[in-house]
Amino acid sequence: MTALPAPHRRRPKYGRYLAWLVLAIILAIALLPIWVMVSTALTYPKDLFDSNVSLIPRGASFFNFARVLGIVSANASHAAGGSGASINFALALRNTVLYAGVIVIVQTLLSAMAAYPLARMRFFGRDFLFYLFISALMIPQIVLFIPNFILIRQLGWINTFAGLIAPTVLFSPFSVFFLRQFFLALPKEIEESARLDGASHFTIFWRLVLPISWPPIATLILLNSILMWNDFFWPFLVGRNSQTRLLTTVLQFFQTQTPNGVPDWTGLMAGSTLASIPVLILLVVLGRRVVQSIQFSGLK
Amino acid sequence: MSEPVVPPSPAAQVIQPRAASHARRPPPLGRDFGPAMLFILPALIGFAVFFLYPAIRAVIVSFTSWNLLNPPQNVGFHNYQHALTSPHFWHALWVTVLYVLYNIPIQTVLALLVAILIHRTTKSVLIRALILVPYLLSSVVAGLLWLWMLNPVLGILNAIIAHLGFGHQAFFGSPQQALASVAAVNIWQFLGFNAILIFAGLQSIPAEIYEAAAIDGAGELTLFGRITLPLLRPVLVFVLVTSIVGSFQIFATITVTTQGGPANATNVIVWYIYQNAFQFLKMGYATATSLILFVLLLFFTILQFRLLRGGESDL
C-alpha cells in the first residue's frame, strides 16, 4: 500500500474496496472447484445420488481414497456404489514419481552440460548448434509424437518405462535455452583463474559453475516437475497397460470404465485429489519460490 | 498453453557470447571443440534421435500411405491434397479457430485485469499463490473436475442454475455449448498463470515513470494507455503467442471431456490428427495434417519475433 505512485494514493478509498471485491470473486471462482473436488472425494459413493447437490460433504469418508488405492476390494467398492472397476492408483503414483523424477533430474543435468559449452566455450559450429537446438521449440508436439511413436514401437518399447521417458529424458530445448541465457551472464573471471590453476573443463563446470547456478537450476527443476507430473499426451500414447499408466492416464482410463453406465464420480474425484496433492504440497511448502519461478519464466 | 511447448520468450533476445580474449590463432575447430562435444553429446543424441530424426521422418511419412502393418506406399502429395479438400479437415480447423476465439480474448483481458488488481492492491505472495492453484493441476484433473461440476443431472452448476429458476443445461453434452465449456475449463486453468506473467511485467515498470507522468497531469486512463500498455508489450505478446499456440494444440481436456463430440462439435485439429494416426492408423495422412498445423503455427511464432523486434527501446 505504500509503494503506490502519487496519483493512486489520492484516489477515493472505495476504488480499493471494489478492487478487493473483484479480486475476491475471481479467487473464489479459482478455488471453489478445488473444494468441490475434495468434498466429492470425501462423499460416500451411495450418498452422492441420494442427496441434493451440496457444497458440504455428507460426512468425511476416506472410503473413496481407500478403494482407488486398492485397499478395498473391487467387489466391496461395487457394493458401496462405486463403478467396481479395478484401479491401482498406488502403482500409478509410483510410476508418476519415477517418470517425473527421472526425467526432471537427468534432463536438467544434461541440459546444463549442453548449455555450458554453448555459452562459455569457443568451438566450430557453436551458434549453429544452439539455433538448431532451440528451433525444436517451434515444432508442435503432435508432429514429433507420430514418428516417435513409430520409432518406439519398432524398438518394442511400447508399454515400457524406457518408451515413456526416452523422447524427453536426454534433451529439452527449453531447458538448454533457459540455462544458456543464465550461463552467458556469469563473469568471465570464474573460469579464467581456475584455468590458470590447471582445472579441467569438467572440474570447472562441476565445482564452480553448477554450485553458483543453483537458483536458475532450482527454478527449472520446479517448472519442469510441475509439467512432467501433469504430463498426459505422450504417456497416453505409449503407457497403455496397468503396469505403465501414470496418474493422469490412469484417471482417463478409470473414467472410461463404467460398468454401471455412469462414471464413478466419487472415485474419480478421490483420484484427482490424490494426483493434485503433491503439487499443492509443493505450493504450500515452496509457495514464494513457485510464484517467483513462474513469474521469472515469462521474463527471461 | 496446456502443452509444454514454449516458444522463445519475449525478452528472449539471444545474447551473444563474449569473444574470448585470445591472441593466439585457435585450432581449426576452436580450442574447446573436443571437451565441448563431450559436454553436449548426451543432449545431442537426444536431439538427433527424438527431435531431428522424427521431424525429417514426419515429412517422409507424410508422402506415404501407411497403416504400420503393411509396408508404406508412396503416394506423393495425395495426403496434402486430400487434407486440403476434405470437409472434415476444414471442420476441425474451423472448430479449433473458434475455440481459440472463445478462449484467448476473454482469458487475456481477464488476466490483464487480475494482474492490475493484484499490482494495485497487494504485494502478498499468498494471493499470487492462490490464483496459481488451477494452473498447478493437470489438464486431465481440470477436465474431469469440470465434467463433474457441469454434469447435467448431478453437477453443482446445474443445481445453482436450477436454484436461480432456470432450466438444466447440457454443457459438454450439447453441440452448441460443448466448445464454450471446454474453453471455460481452460480459461479457469490458465487465467492465474497468465495473470502472474503479466504481473511480473507490471512489476518491472519503474514507478518513477508514473510519477513523472502524473506530475505532468496525466490521468488514470492516459497512464494506462500511454505507459502501462506500451511497456507491457513484450510480456503481452509472449502471453498471447504462447496461449494461442497452446490453444491450437488443445488435447488432454478434449480427451477427458468430449472426445471430439457431440456431433463433432469439439473435434479440434489435434484430436482429429490423433484419431487419424492412432485410431484409424492413417500415419501418412495424420503426419501430413500435423505438418500443415506446424506451418500454421509457425506464422504466429514469426509474428512474435516481428512484434518484439521493434519493442526493445520501449523501456
Tab-separated table of N, CA and C in Angstrom, chain A residues 7-8 11 16 19 22-23 26 29-31 33-34 37 40 48-49 53 55 113-114 117 119 121-124 126-127 130-133 136-138 140-144 146-150 154 166-167 170-171 177 180-181 184 201 205 226-227 230 232-233 236-237 248 252 255 265 276 279 283 288 294-295 298-300, chain B residues 3-6 9-18 20 29 32-33 35-36 39-40 43 46-47 50-51 54 57 66 114 117 120-121 125 128-130 133-134 136-138 140-141 144-145 147-149 151 154 156 188 193 196-197 199-200 203 214 220 238 249 251-252 255-256 270 273-274 278 283 287 290 294 301:
chain	number	residue	atom	x	y	z
A	7	PRO	N	-0.498	9.506	-7.932
A	7	PRO	CA	-1.886	9.722	-8.336
A	7	PRO	C	-2.835	8.711	-7.721
A	8	HIS	N	-2.347	7.497	-7.502
A	8	HIS	CA	-3.238	6.468	-6.995
A	8	HIS	C	-3.581	6.701	-5.535
A	11	ARG	N	-6.674	8.557	-4.971
A	11	ARG	CA	-7.953	8.017	-5.414
A	11	ARG	C	-8.824	7.730	-4.212
A	16	ARG	N	-10.471	1.083	-3.991
A	16	ARG	CA	-9.692	-0.036	-3.435
A	16	ARG	C	-10.600	-1.165	-2.987
A	19	ALA	N	-11.714	-2.999	-5.956
A	19	ALA	CA	-10.634	-3.842	-6.479
A	19	ALA	C	-10.524	-5.134	-5.677
A	22	VAL	N	-13.541	-7.499	-6.506
A	22	VAL	CA	-13.390	-8.222	-7.778
A	22	VAL	C	-12.347	-9.331	-7.623
A	23	LEU	N	-11.252	-9.009	-6.958
A	23	LEU	CA	-10.187	-9.983	-6.731
A	23	LEU	C	-10.707	-11.171	-5.914
A	26	ILE	N	-12.833	-13.417	-8.114
A	26	ILE	CA	-12.026	-14.224	-9.033
A	26	ILE	C	-11.292	-15.336	-8.274
A	29	ILE	N	-13.762	-18.079	-7.621
A	29	ILE	CA	-14.003	-18.899	-8.815
A	29	ILE	C	-12.811	-19.829	-9.069
A	30	ALA	N	-11.596	-19.333	-8.770
A	30	ALA	CA	-10.414	-20.170	-8.978
A	30	ALA	C	-10.391	-21.334	-7.989
A	31	LEU	N	-10.854	-21.109	-6.754
A	31	LEU	CA	-10.643	-22.099	-5.697
A	31	LEU	C	-11.853	-22.979	-5.385
A	33	PRO	N	-13.863	-24.758	-7.266
A	33	PRO	CA	-13.831	-26.098	-7.876
A	33	PRO	C	-12.922	-27.071	-7.134
A	34	ILE	N	-11.829	-26.562	-6.549
A	34	ILE	CA	-10.940	-27.448	-5.779
A	34	ILE	C	-11.706	-28.000	-4.572
A	37	MET	N	-14.020	-30.674	-5.646
A	37	MET	CA	-13.275	-31.913	-5.894
A	37	MET	C	-13.043	-32.685	-4.589
A	40	THR	N	-16.388	-33.870	-2.963
A	40	THR	CA	-16.955	-35.050	-3.634
A	40	THR	C	-16.142	-36.299	-3.286
A	48	LEU	N	-23.970	-39.840	-2.911
A	48	LEU	CA	-23.898	-38.862	-3.989
A	48	LEU	C	-25.225	-38.795	-4.736
A	49	PHE	N	-25.899	-39.961	-4.839
A	49	PHE	CA	-27.136	-39.996	-5.619
A	49	PHE	C	-28.370	-39.775	-4.753
A	53	VAL	N	-27.458	-31.857	-4.331
A	53	VAL	CA	-26.098	-31.377	-4.510
A	53	VAL	C	-25.804	-30.326	-3.449
A	55	LEU	N	-22.428	-28.153	-1.239
A	55	LEU	CA	-21.006	-27.844	-1.140
A	55	LEU	C	-20.373	-28.539	0.064
A	113	MET	N	24.748	-29.415	-18.868
A	113	MET	CA	26.010	-29.793	-19.504
A	113	MET	C	26.070	-29.289	-20.947
A	114	ALA	N	24.947	-29.344	-21.655
A	114	ALA	CA	24.933	-28.880	-23.041
A	114	ALA	C	24.968	-27.356	-23.111
A	117	PRO	N	28.933	-25.353	-22.569
A	117	PRO	CA	29.816	-25.003	-23.695
A	117	PRO	C	29.144	-24.074	-24.707
A	119	ALA	N	27.442	-21.631	-24.080
A	119	ALA	CA	27.545	-20.267	-23.578
A	119	ALA	C	28.990	-19.835	-23.353
A	121	MET	N	32.199	-21.679	-24.176
A	121	MET	CA	33.384	-22.175	-24.879
A	121	MET	C	33.369	-21.681	-26.319
A	122	ARG	N	34.546	-21.796	-26.946
A	122	ARG	CA	34.653	-21.392	-28.349
A	122	ARG	C	34.945	-22.626	-29.189
A	123	PHE	N	34.050	-22.924	-30.106
A	123	PHE	CA	34.310	-24.058	-30.996
A	123	PHE	C	33.484	-23.899	-32.264
A	124	PHE	N	33.891	-24.627	-33.284
A	124	PHE	CA	33.276	-24.532	-34.597
A	124	PHE	C	31.812	-25.000	-34.527
A	126	ARG	N	29.266	-23.636	-32.939
A	126	ARG	CA	28.568	-23.449	-31.677
A	126	ARG	C	27.204	-22.770	-31.853
A	127	ASP	N	27.205	-21.628	-32.540
A	127	ASP	CA	25.957	-20.884	-32.652
A	127	ASP	C	24.946	-21.614	-33.541
A	130	PHE	N	23.350	-24.171	-31.424
A	130	PHE	CA	22.390	-23.573	-30.491
A	130	PHE	C	21.067	-23.255	-31.178
A	131	TYR	N	21.145	-22.618	-32.350
A	131	TYR	CA	19.896	-22.267	-33.043
A	131	TYR	C	19.154	-23.514	-33.510
A	132	LEU	N	19.927	-24.548	-33.889
A	132	LEU	CA	19.305	-25.822	-34.263
A	132	LEU	C	18.538	-26.393	-33.062
A	133	PHE	N	19.189	-26.359	-31.893
A	133	PHE	CA	18.554	-26.870	-30.676
A	133	PHE	C	17.244	-26.131	-30.376
A	136	ALA	N	13.771	-26.492	-32.145
A	136	ALA	CA	12.855	-27.563	-31.736
A	136	ALA	C	11.661	-27.022	-30.960
A	137	LEU	N	11.812	-25.805	-30.391
A	137	LEU	CA	10.711	-25.201	-29.638
A	137	LEU	C	9.513	-24.883	-30.525
A	138	MET	N	9.773	-24.724	-31.822
A	138	MET	CA	8.702	-24.266	-32.707
A	138	MET	C	7.864	-25.413	-33.275
A	140	PRO	N	5.214	-28.292	-33.149
A	140	PRO	CA	4.129	-28.773	-32.293
A	140	PRO	C	4.385	-30.218	-31.874
A	141	GLN	N	3.988	-30.538	-30.644
A	141	GLN	CA	4.200	-31.883	-30.097
A	141	GLN	C	3.714	-32.988	-31.028
A	142	ILE	N	2.526	-32.797	-31.588
A	142	ILE	CA	1.904	-33.882	-32.359
A	142	ILE	C	2.746	-34.255	-33.578
A	143	VAL	N	3.477	-33.264	-34.153
A	143	VAL	CA	4.323	-33.533	-35.321
A	143	VAL	C	5.397	-34.565	-34.956
A	144	LEU	N	5.990	-34.428	-33.759
A	144	LEU	CA	7.046	-35.352	-33.342
A	144	LEU	C	6.482	-36.639	-32.741
A	146	ILE	N	3.996	-38.609	-33.599
A	146	ILE	CA	3.660	-39.712	-34.505
A	146	ILE	C	4.924	-40.480	-34.907
A	147	PRO	N	5.966	-39.806	-35.483
A	147	PRO	CA	7.175	-40.576	-35.800
A	147	PRO	C	7.867	-41.152	-34.561
A	148	ASN	N	7.823	-40.448	-33.429
A	148	ASN	CA	8.426	-41.005	-32.216
A	148	ASN	C	7.693	-42.259	-31.759
A	149	PHE	N	6.376	-42.243	-31.895
A	149	PHE	CA	5.594	-43.435	-31.550
A	149	PHE	C	6.000	-44.601	-32.452
A	150	ILE	N	6.151	-44.311	-33.769
A	150	ILE	CA	6.551	-45.362	-34.711
A	150	ILE	C	7.912	-45.933	-34.315
A	154	GLN	N	8.849	-49.671	-33.088
A	154	GLN	CA	9.838	-50.511	-33.762
A	154	GLN	C	10.876	-51.048	-32.782
A	166	ALA	N	12.069	-41.999	-22.937
A	166	ALA	CA	13.098	-41.803	-23.967
A	166	ALA	C	13.070	-40.440	-24.669
A	167	PRO	N	11.919	-39.980	-25.198
A	167	PRO	CA	11.975	-38.760	-26.004
A	167	PRO	C	12.323	-37.491	-25.221
A	170	LEU	N	16.752	-37.023	-22.442
A	170	LEU	CA	18.102	-36.586	-22.791
A	170	LEU	C	18.188	-35.111	-23.129
A	171	PHE	N	17.100	-34.545	-23.626
A	171	PHE	CA	17.207	-33.209	-24.201
A	171	PHE	C	15.893	-32.450	-24.057
A	177	PHE	N	17.976	-23.659	-23.565
A	177	PHE	CA	17.867	-22.226	-23.825
A	177	PHE	C	17.916	-21.419	-22.527
A	180	ARG	N	21.412	-21.623	-20.830
A	180	ARG	CA	22.445	-20.912	-21.594
A	180	ARG	C	22.351	-19.408	-21.332
A	181	GLN	N	21.128	-18.891	-21.309
A	181	GLN	CA	20.960	-17.465	-21.046
A	181	GLN	C	21.583	-17.090	-19.699
A	184	LEU	N	25.527	-17.294	-19.814
A	184	LEU	CA	26.132	-16.181	-20.550
A	184	LEU	C	26.411	-15.000	-19.637
A	201	HIS	N	37.896	-28.583	-17.762
A	201	HIS	CA	36.558	-28.044	-18.035
A	201	HIS	C	35.525	-28.686	-17.131
A	205	PHE	N	33.096	-26.877	-14.436
A	205	PHE	CA	31.634	-26.980	-14.552
A	205	PHE	C	31.032	-27.532	-13.260
A	226	ILE	N	6.481	-29.635	-12.303
A	226	ILE	CA	5.037	-29.418	-12.434
A	226	ILE	C	4.562	-29.935	-13.791
A	227	LEU	N	5.301	-29.585	-14.866
A	227	LEU	CA	4.910	-30.012	-16.210
A	227	LEU	C	4.912	-31.532	-16.337
A	230	ASN	N	2.190	-33.490	-14.443
A	230	ASN	CA	0.874	-33.372	-15.063
A	230	ASN	C	0.851	-33.839	-16.517
A	232	PHE	N	0.501	-35.672	-19.993
A	232	PHE	CA	-0.551	-36.605	-20.388
A	232	PHE	C	-0.356	-37.227	-21.772
A	233	PHE	N	-0.113	-36.415	-22.801
A	233	PHE	CA	-0.259	-36.867	-24.182
A	233	PHE	C	0.656	-38.055	-24.503
A	236	PHE	N	-0.056	-41.160	-22.593
A	236	PHE	CA	-1.336	-41.680	-23.088
A	236	PHE	C	-1.114	-42.535	-24.338
A	237	LEU	N	-0.121	-42.160	-25.171
A	237	LEU	CA	0.159	-42.910	-26.392
A	237	LEU	C	0.968	-44.174	-26.117
A	248	THR	N	-2.237	-39.320	-14.513
A	248	THR	CA	-3.128	-38.667	-15.482
A	248	THR	C	-3.788	-39.698	-16.386
A	252	GLN	N	-7.794	-40.997	-16.750
A	252	GLN	CA	-8.525	-41.024	-18.019
A	252	GLN	C	-9.079	-42.423	-18.268
A	255	GLN	N	-12.005	-43.242	-16.006
A	255	GLN	CA	-13.218	-42.568	-16.449
A	255	GLN	C	-13.965	-43.408	-17.497
A	265	TRP	N	-18.054	-41.019	-10.005
A	265	TRP	CA	-17.599	-39.658	-9.698
A	265	TRP	C	-16.814	-39.548	-8.396
A	276	SER	N	-3.436	-34.416	-7.319
A	276	SER	CA	-3.155	-32.991	-7.131
A	276	SER	C	-2.422	-32.686	-5.835
A	279	VAL	N	1.418	-31.546	-5.960
A	279	VAL	CA	1.701	-30.186	-6.441
A	279	VAL	C	1.174	-29.137	-5.477
A	283	LEU	N	3.216	-26.202	-3.492
A	283	LEU	CA	2.843	-24.793	-3.404
A	283	LEU	C	2.846	-24.314	-1.955
A	288	ARG	N	6.490	-19.159	-2.237
A	288	ARG	CA	7.171	-17.993	-2.783
A	288	ARG	C	8.047	-18.383	-3.974
A	294	ILE	N	7.541	-18.999	-11.708
A	294	ILE	CA	6.603	-18.811	-12.810
A	294	ILE	C	6.680	-17.374	-13.330
A	295	GLN	N	6.807	-16.413	-12.408
A	295	GLN	CA	6.979	-15.024	-12.856
A	295	GLN	C	8.232	-14.900	-13.725
A	298	GLY	N	8.446	-16.043	-17.623
A	298	GLY	CA	7.974	-15.220	-18.724
A	298	GLY	C	8.862	-14.025	-18.998
A	299	LEU	N	9.839	-13.777	-18.144
A	299	LEU	CA	10.586	-12.514	-18.224
A	299	LEU	C	12.039	-12.661	-18.637
A	300	LYS	N	12.464	-13.915	-18.806
A	300	LYS	CA	13.887	-14.199	-19.034
A	300	LYS	C	14.642	-13.089	-19.761
B	3	GLU	N	0.056	-27.414	-23.248
B	3	GLU	CA	1.126	-28.332	-23.591
B	3	GLU	C	2.457	-27.633	-23.373
B	4	PRO	N	3.467	-28.398	-22.987
B	4	PRO	CA	4.733	-27.758	-22.616
B	4	PRO	C	5.568	-27.308	-23.808
B	5	VAL	N	4.904	-26.809	-24.838
B	5	VAL	CA	5.675	-26.272	-25.949
B	5	VAL	C	5.798	-24.777	-25.721
B	6	VAL	N	6.991	-24.319	-25.466
B	6	VAL	CA	7.163	-22.914	-25.117
B	6	VAL	C	8.024	-22.225	-26.165
B	9	SER	N	10.836	-16.698	-25.420
B	9	SER	CA	10.084	-15.690	-24.702
B	9	SER	C	10.352	-14.309	-25.252
B	10	PRO	N	9.627	-13.335	-24.743
B	10	PRO	CA	9.621	-12.004	-25.313
B	10	PRO	C	10.972	-11.386	-25.241
B	11	ALA	N	11.457	-11.387	-24.019
B	11	ALA	CA	12.708	-10.713	-23.829
B	11	ALA	C	13.816	-11.605	-24.317
B	12	ALA	N	13.431	-12.701	-24.989
B	12	ALA	CA	14.417	-13.685	-25.381
B	12	ALA	C	15.318	-13.145	-26.452
B	13	GLN	N	15.947	-12.079	-26.163
B	13	GLN	CA	16.944	-11.578	-27.087
B	13	GLN	C	18.168	-12.419	-26.838
B	14	VAL	N	18.573	-13.103	-27.875
B	14	VAL	CA	19.661	-14.042	-27.679
B	14	VAL	C	20.961	-13.272	-27.518
B	15	ILE	N	21.517	-13.363	-26.310
B	15	ILE	CA	22.755	-12.642	-26.029
B	15	ILE	C	23.907	-13.380	-26.689
B	16	GLN	N	24.765	-12.676	-27.350
B	16	GLN	CA	25.907	-13.325	-27.979
B	16	GLN	C	27.016	-13.498	-26.954
B	17	PRO	N	27.642	-14.679	-26.988
B	17	PRO	CA	28.731	-14.896	-26.039
B	17	PRO	C	29.882	-13.926	-26.305
B	18	ARG	N	30.498	-13.525	-25.236
B	18	ARG	CA	31.660	-12.660	-25.355
B	18	ARG	C	32.790	-13.373	-26.096
B	20	ALA	N	36.304	-14.604	-26.499
B	20	ALA	CA	37.391	-14.787	-25.559
B	20	ALA	C	38.608	-14.009	-26.053
B	29	LEU	N	38.893	-26.110	-35.456
B	29	LEU	CA	37.543	-26.318	-34.924
B	29	LEU	C	37.331	-25.569	-33.614
B	32	ASP	N	38.258	-25.393	-27.899
B	32	ASP	CA	37.490	-26.195	-26.942
B	32	ASP	C	36.638	-27.260	-27.612
B	33	PHE	N	36.873	-27.535	-28.904
B	33	PHE	CA	35.933	-28.398	-29.634
B	33	PHE	C	35.751	-29.761	-28.962
B	35	PRO	N	36.400	-30.999	-25.710
B	35	PRO	CA	35.626	-31.016	-24.454
B	35	PRO	C	34.185	-30.555	-24.653
B	36	ALA	N	33.961	-29.564	-25.512
B	36	ALA	CA	32.598	-29.071	-25.736
B	36	ALA	C	31.720	-30.204	-26.243
B	39	PHE	N	30.638	-32.541	-23.523
B	39	PHE	CA	29.566	-31.968	-22.698
B	39	PHE	C	28.217	-32.074	-23.410
B	40	ILE	N	28.253	-31.817	-24.723
B	40	ILE	CA	26.997	-31.701	-25.463
B	40	ILE	C	26.463	-33.063	-25.903
B	43	ALA	N	22.932	-34.665	-24.832
B	43	ALA	CA	21.808	-33.864	-25.317
B	43	ALA	C	21.712	-33.945	-26.835
B	46	GLY	N	19.989	-37.083	-27.813
B	46	GLY	CA	18.552	-36.916	-27.586
B	46	GLY	C	17.907	-36.057	-28.657
B	47	PHE	N	18.590	-34.980	-29.029
B	47	PHE	CA	18.064	-34.086	-30.053
B	47	PHE	C	17.989	-34.802	-31.402
B	50	PHE	N	15.312	-37.970	-31.162
B	50	PHE	CA	13.902	-37.748	-30.818
B	50	PHE	C	13.352	-36.390	-31.249
B	51	PHE	N	14.177	-35.552	-31.901
B	51	PHE	CA	13.672	-34.286	-32.442
B	51	PHE	C	13.974	-34.179	-33.935
B	54	PRO	N	12.773	-37.600	-36.045
B	54	PRO	CA	11.318	-37.652	-36.252
B	54	PRO	C	10.794	-36.493	-37.101
B	57	ARG	N	11.520	-37.588	-40.498
B	57	ARG	CA	10.692	-38.753	-40.787
B	57	ARG	C	9.229	-38.356	-40.993
B	66	TRP	N	0.317	-45.403	-45.043
B	66	TRP	CA	0.951	-46.384	-44.162
B	66	TRP	C	0.075	-46.655	-42.951
B	114	VAL	N	-6.790	-9.038	-13.689
B	114	VAL	CA	-6.349	-9.620	-12.418
B	114	VAL	C	-4.938	-9.132	-12.066
B	117	LEU	N	-5.193	-5.605	-10.825
B	117	LEU	CA	-5.820	-5.566	-9.495
B	117	LEU	C	-4.830	-6.000	-8.416
B	120	ARG	N	-2.179	-3.364	-7.887
B	120	ARG	CA	-2.659	-2.174	-7.204
B	120	ARG	C	-2.972	-2.403	-5.735
B	121	THR	N	-3.367	-3.659	-5.386
B	121	THR	CA	-3.881	-3.838	-4.037
B	121	THR	C	-2.877	-4.480	-3.072
B	125	VAL	N	2.358	-12.580	-1.459
B	125	VAL	CA	2.662	-13.750	-2.291
B	125	VAL	C	1.533	-14.769	-2.175
B	128	ARG	N	-1.026	-14.365	-4.864
B	128	ARG	CA	-0.497	-14.846	-6.150
B	128	ARG	C	-0.417	-16.369	-6.169
B	129	ALA	N	-0.080	-16.969	-5.017
B	129	ALA	CA	-0.001	-18.431	-4.957
B	129	ALA	C	-1.395	-19.034	-5.125
B	130	LEU	N	-2.402	-18.420	-4.485
B	130	LEU	CA	-3.759	-18.966	-4.566
B	130	LEU	C	-4.304	-18.898	-5.987
B	133	VAL	N	-3.286	-21.811	-8.234
B	133	VAL	CA	-3.656	-23.198	-7.923
B	133	VAL	C	-4.218	-23.954	-9.139
B	134	PRO	N	-5.185	-23.382	-9.893
B	134	PRO	CA	-5.714	-24.156	-11.035
B	134	PRO	C	-4.639	-24.526	-12.055
B	136	LEU	N	-1.638	-25.388	-11.472
B	136	LEU	CA	-0.793	-26.481	-10.999
B	136	LEU	C	-1.428	-27.857	-11.191
B	137	LEU	N	-2.752	-27.871	-11.450
B	137	LEU	CA	-3.408	-29.160	-11.659
B	137	LEU	C	-3.169	-29.632	-13.085
B	138	SER	N	-3.260	-30.943	-13.270
B	138	SER	CA	-3.179	-31.491	-14.622
B	138	SER	C	-4.436	-31.105	-15.412
B	140	VAL	N	-5.981	-33.048	-17.194
B	140	VAL	CA	-6.879	-34.190	-17.014
B	140	VAL	C	-7.751	-33.972	-15.778
B	141	VAL	N	-7.117	-33.556	-14.677
B	141	VAL	CA	-7.866	-33.290	-13.446
B	141	VAL	C	-8.846	-32.135	-13.666
B	144	LEU	N	-11.784	-33.391	-15.793
B	144	LEU	CA	-12.692	-34.275	-15.050
B	144	LEU	C	-13.512	-33.488	-14.032
B	145	LEU	N	-12.832	-32.566	-13.350
B	145	LEU	CA	-13.496	-31.775	-12.324
B	145	LEU	C	-14.653	-30.966	-12.919
B	147	LEU	N	-16.110	-31.566	-15.813
B	147	LEU	CA	-17.098	-32.512	-16.346
B	147	LEU	C	-18.082	-32.878	-15.240
B	148	TRP	N	-17.550	-33.028	-14.041
B	148	TRP	CA	-18.387	-33.359	-12.893
B	148	TRP	C	-19.253	-32.165	-12.476
B	149	MET	N	-18.640	-30.994	-12.383
B	149	MET	CA	-19.407	-29.812	-11.942
B	149	MET	C	-20.475	-29.426	-12.961
B	151	ASN	N	-22.016	-31.600	-14.860
B	151	ASN	CA	-22.850	-32.767	-15.136
B	151	ASN	C	-24.325	-32.338	-15.215
B	154	LEU	N	-26.315	-34.240	-11.910
B	154	LEU	CA	-25.849	-34.109	-10.533
B	154	LEU	C	-24.904	-32.928	-10.309
B	156	ILE	N	-22.956	-29.481	-9.742
B	156	ILE	CA	-23.249	-28.373	-8.833
B	156	ILE	C	-23.697	-27.126	-9.584
B	188	TRP	N	-10.348	-21.058	-16.926
B	188	TRP	CA	-10.214	-21.262	-15.484
B	188	TRP	C	-8.801	-21.729	-15.142
B	193	PHE	N	-2.161	-18.183	-14.249
B	193	PHE	CA	-0.809	-18.282	-14.796
B	193	PHE	C	-0.490	-17.056	-15.654
B	196	ILE	N	-0.137	-13.913	-13.594
B	196	ILE	CA	1.139	-13.810	-12.879
B	196	ILE	C	2.250	-13.357	-13.828
B	197	LEU	N	2.223	-13.849	-15.068
B	197	LEU	CA	3.232	-13.401	-16.042
B	197	LEU	C	3.081	-11.903	-16.309
B	199	PHE	N	1.649	-9.751	-14.327
B	199	PHE	CA	2.006	-9.077	-13.080
B	199	PHE	C	3.521	-8.848	-13.002
B	200	ALA	N	4.286	-9.869	-13.387
B	200	ALA	CA	5.746	-9.721	-13.381
B	200	ALA	C	6.162	-8.583	-14.311
B	203	GLN	N	5.471	-5.292	-12.579
B	203	GLN	CA	6.465	-5.008	-11.540
B	203	GLN	C	7.742	-4.421	-12.109
B	214	ALA	N	2.397	11.711	-13.882
B	214	ALA	CA	1.345	12.261	-13.040
B	214	ALA	C	1.616	13.733	-12.727
B	220	GLU	N	-5.685	8.821	-15.091
B	220	GLU	CA	-5.595	7.371	-14.927
B	220	GLU	C	-5.581	6.627	-16.266
B	238	PHE	N	4.207	-12.168	-25.545
B	238	PHE	CA	4.599	-13.513	-25.107
B	238	PHE	C	3.388	-14.313	-24.630
B	249	GLN	N	-3.290	-26.397	-29.871
B	249	GLN	CA	-2.903	-27.791	-29.674
B	249	GLN	C	-3.659	-28.452	-28.532
B	251	PHE	N	-5.599	-30.789	-26.301
B	251	PHE	CA	-5.841	-32.228	-26.481
B	251	PHE	C	-6.359	-32.905	-25.203
B	252	ALA	N	-5.597	-32.758	-24.088
B	252	ALA	CA	-5.924	-33.511	-22.865
B	252	ALA	C	-7.354	-33.216	-22.399
B	255	THR	N	-9.838	-34.971	-24.500
B	255	THR	CA	-9.839	-36.416	-24.291
B	255	THR	C	-10.732	-36.813	-23.118
B	256	VAL	N	-10.684	-36.055	-22.022
B	256	VAL	CA	-11.479	-36.460	-20.865
B	256	VAL	C	-12.890	-35.877	-20.857
B	270	VAL	N	-5.931	-31.247	-33.235
B	270	VAL	CA	-5.027	-32.267	-32.701
B	270	VAL	C	-5.797	-33.556	-32.385
B	273	ILE	N	-6.109	-35.215	-35.739
B	273	ILE	CA	-4.855	-35.853	-36.140
B	273	ILE	C	-4.630	-37.124	-35.316
B	274	TYR	N	-4.883	-37.024	-34.003
B	274	TYR	CA	-4.718	-38.184	-33.117
B	274	TYR	C	-5.587	-39.352	-33.583
B	278	PHE	N	-3.872	-42.785	-34.593
B	278	PHE	CA	-3.852	-43.868	-33.611
B	278	PHE	C	-5.148	-44.664	-33.537
B	283	MET	N	-1.162	-43.209	-40.854
B	283	MET	CA	0.028	-42.478	-40.440
B	283	MET	C	0.395	-41.375	-41.437
B	287	THR	N	0.384	-37.440	-40.384
B	287	THR	CA	1.595	-36.606	-40.360
B	287	THR	C	1.452	-35.419	-41.313
B	290	SER	N	-0.519	-32.899	-39.553
B	290	SER	CA	0.242	-32.301	-38.451
B	290	SER	C	1.246	-31.281	-38.993
B	294	PHE	N	1.778	-27.328	-38.257
B	294	PHE	CA	3.087	-26.745	-37.960
B	294	PHE	C	3.291	-25.443	-38.749
B	301	THR	N	4.667	-17.715	-34.533
B	301	THR	CA	5.996	-17.562	-33.948
B	301	THR	C	6.773	-16.455	-34.660
